[in-house]
């Protein structure tokens, strides 16, 4: 990572002063906890707003955004530093192709991450989607199989397109809670998380509106329909995830080349089978053989004896 060109984080000056103050305060808190680098991995399906969210956080057009899913096949890491603090955000290509999880794309992402530590995972989807399906589950499962379920202790679910008018009869908060509940159900099942795997607070869900037409408050901050200034809110959720007592995920050779980190127990299977073979199957075979040997002593029961009968 040392050879990486780290630019000064000038994009922060694009934010209104109130936002800048909040961000500097949040990063300052991390520095007090001796965290001077933050590496954020952004994943999800294609076209959900991953790249736009990266640009929104950095405050500049650092990665390409496309309305027509023609994103490059490789991850991109954007690094910016400010006052001794380095922010790395890794944008990745969508994980789905032709209705399936693209294993090759996942493999490329894993190799890209080699020797890096993921401090936070942003799992991105859209707020304005009305259903979750098995494909969502598969995407979560693919992430979990690659990095282990511990990654969800550093996970934040990000819902883009947050400036929406819910369909008739639903207010905004109800729509948001229904959508995040449905998505969290899929995340829990795809990641095979039990209640005790996640902290009491669960995986946080945050809203994002990347559109240039996002409403603003009197301090010129981009706000959600509920009035929350979403950029400082997103960064706060990210810094809280770093301080929640869990560990970042070091992507080492063992993790990317070894067995699925959630299924290490399966390594024991050949030994169990060998044990069964030598201590159970062999014994039964011996018992059968000795039975057969005894039977031969009774000629009236053998086939040879029967064959001569009329
Ligand atoms: P990615 O494939 O997940 O990286 O998605 P992109 O960031 O390239 O976005 C796909 C399209 O959705 C682009 O046309 C973006 O302008 C648009 N988009 C992304 N986020 C938002 C959002 O929060 N609100 C709106 N209205 N459009 C968005
Ligand atoms: Mg993209």
Short mmCIF file of C-alpha atoms in Angstrom, two decimals, residues 77-189:
data_model
loop_
_atom_site.label_atom_id
_atom_site.label_comp_id
_atom_site.label_asym_id
_atom_site.label_seq_id
_atom_site.Cartn_x
_atom_site.Cartn_y
_atom_site.Cartn_z
CA UNK A 77 -8.85 2.07 -4.54
CA UNK A 78 -9.14 5.80 -3.96
CA UNK A 79 -6.79 7.08 -1.26
CA UNK A 80 -6.90 10.54 0.26
CA UNK A 81 -5.06 11.92 3.25
CA UNK A 82 -5.62 14.84 5.52
CA UNK A 83 -3.77 15.90 8.64
CA UNK A 84 -2.08 12.53 9.04
CA UNK A 85 -5.27 10.59 8.44
CA UNK A 86 -5.63 8.34 5.38
CA UNK A 87 -8.95 7.32 3.93
CA UNK A 88 -8.95 4.42 1.45
CA UNK A 89 -12.16 3.54 -0.32
CA UNK A 90 -12.26 0.48 -2.55
CA UNK A 91 -14.92 0.57 -5.23
CA UNK A 92 -15.70 -2.81 -6.79
CA UNK A 93 -17.53 -3.99 -9.87
CA UNK A 94 -21.03 -5.40 -9.38
CA UNK A 95 -21.05 -9.02 -8.28
CA UNK A 96 -23.90 -10.20 -10.46
CA UNK A 97 -23.82 -11.18 -14.08
CA UNK A 98 -26.54 -12.89 -16.04
CA UNK A 99 -28.58 -13.58 -12.93
CA UNK A 100 -25.74 -15.25 -11.02
CA UNK A 101 -22.92 -14.24 -8.73
CA UNK A 102 -19.86 -13.74 -10.90
CA UNK A 103 -17.21 -15.86 -9.18
CA UNK A 104 -14.47 -14.52 -11.40
CA UNK A 105 -15.23 -10.93 -10.41
CA UNK A 106 -15.14 -12.04 -6.78
CA UNK A 107 -11.79 -13.76 -7.31
CA UNK A 108 -10.33 -10.56 -8.82
CA UNK A 109 -11.62 -8.54 -5.85
CA UNK A 110 -10.07 -10.98 -3.38
CA UNK A 111 -6.67 -10.82 -5.10
CA UNK A 112 -6.86 -7.03 -5.20
CA UNK A 113 -7.40 -7.00 -1.44
CA UNK A 114 -4.42 -9.23 -0.65
CA UNK A 115 -2.48 -7.92 2.38
CA UNK A 116 -5.00 -5.16 2.98
CA UNK A 117 -7.13 -4.86 6.09
CA UNK A 118 -10.81 -4.13 5.56
CA UNK A 119 -11.93 -1.81 8.32
CA UNK A 120 -15.51 -1.43 7.16
CA UNK A 121 -17.70 -3.11 4.55
CA UNK A 122 -20.35 -0.96 2.91
CA UNK A 123 -22.97 -3.26 1.45
CA UNK A 124 -24.88 -1.11 -1.01
CA UNK A 125 -28.38 -1.55 -2.41
CA UNK A 126 -31.21 0.79 -3.37
CA UNK A 127 -33.91 2.02 -1.05
CA UNK A 128 -36.38 2.24 -3.93
CA UNK A 129 -36.49 -1.47 -4.64
CA UNK A 130 -39.60 -3.32 -3.69
CA UNK A 131 -38.44 -6.85 -3.24
CA UNK A 132 -35.50 -8.95 -2.18
CA UNK A 133 -34.83 -12.32 -3.74
CA UNK A 134 -32.54 -15.28 -3.71
CA UNK A 135 -29.94 -13.42 -5.78
CA UNK A 136 -29.52 -10.90 -2.95
CA UNK A 137 -28.98 -13.82 -0.63
CA UNK A 138 -26.39 -15.29 -2.99
CA UNK A 139 -24.46 -12.00 -3.14
CA UNK A 140 -24.32 -11.80 0.67
CA UNK A 141 -23.34 -15.45 0.84
CA UNK A 142 -20.52 -14.92 -1.68
CA UNK A 143 -19.12 -12.03 0.40
CA UNK A 144 -19.41 -14.11 3.57
CA UNK A 145 -17.75 -17.15 1.99
CA UNK A 146 -14.87 -14.95 0.83
CA UNK A 147 -14.10 -12.99 3.97
CA UNK A 148 -15.78 -14.86 6.80
CA UNK A 149 -18.91 -13.90 8.68
CA UNK A 150 -16.89 -11.63 11.00
CA UNK A 151 -16.90 -9.08 8.19
CA UNK A 152 -20.53 -8.32 9.04
CA UNK A 153 -19.45 -7.07 12.48
CA UNK A 154 -17.77 -4.33 10.45
CA UNK A 155 -20.67 -4.13 8.01
CA UNK A 156 -22.90 -1.17 7.19
CA UNK A 157 -25.88 -1.53 4.86
CA UNK A 158 -26.20 1.53 2.63
CA UNK A 159 -29.45 2.29 0.82
CA UNK A 160 -29.16 4.76 -2.06
CA UNK A 161 -31.89 6.71 -3.88
CA UNK A 162 -33.14 7.70 -0.45
CA UNK A 163 -35.01 10.76 -1.72
CA UNK A 164 -38.11 8.88 -2.73
CA UNK A 165 -41.81 9.26 -2.28
CA UNK A 166 -43.10 5.97 -0.93
CA UNK A 167 -46.04 4.36 -2.70
CA UNK A 168 -49.53 5.40 -1.58
CA UNK A 169 -50.52 4.70 1.96
CA UNK A 170 -47.01 4.38 3.39
CA UNK A 171 -45.10 7.11 5.13
CA UNK A 172 -41.36 7.47 4.63
CA UNK A 173 -40.28 5.95 7.93
CA UNK A 174 -42.58 2.93 7.48
CA UNK A 175 -41.30 2.36 3.96
CA UNK A 176 -37.69 2.61 5.15
CA UNK A 177 -38.20 0.21 8.03
CA UNK A 178 -40.05 -2.33 5.83
CA UNK A 179 -37.34 -2.18 3.17
CA UNK A 180 -34.46 -2.47 5.63
CA UNK A 181 -36.19 -5.28 7.53
CA UNK A 182 -36.63 -7.29 4.32
CA UNK A 183 -33.04 -6.70 3.31
CA UNK A 184 -31.65 -7.50 6.77
CA UNK A 185 -33.51 -10.79 6.73
CA UNK A 186 -31.74 -11.71 3.52
CA UNK A 187 -28.37 -10.53 4.89
CA UNK A 188 -28.80 -12.61 8.04
CA UNK A 189 -29.71 -15.71 6.10
#
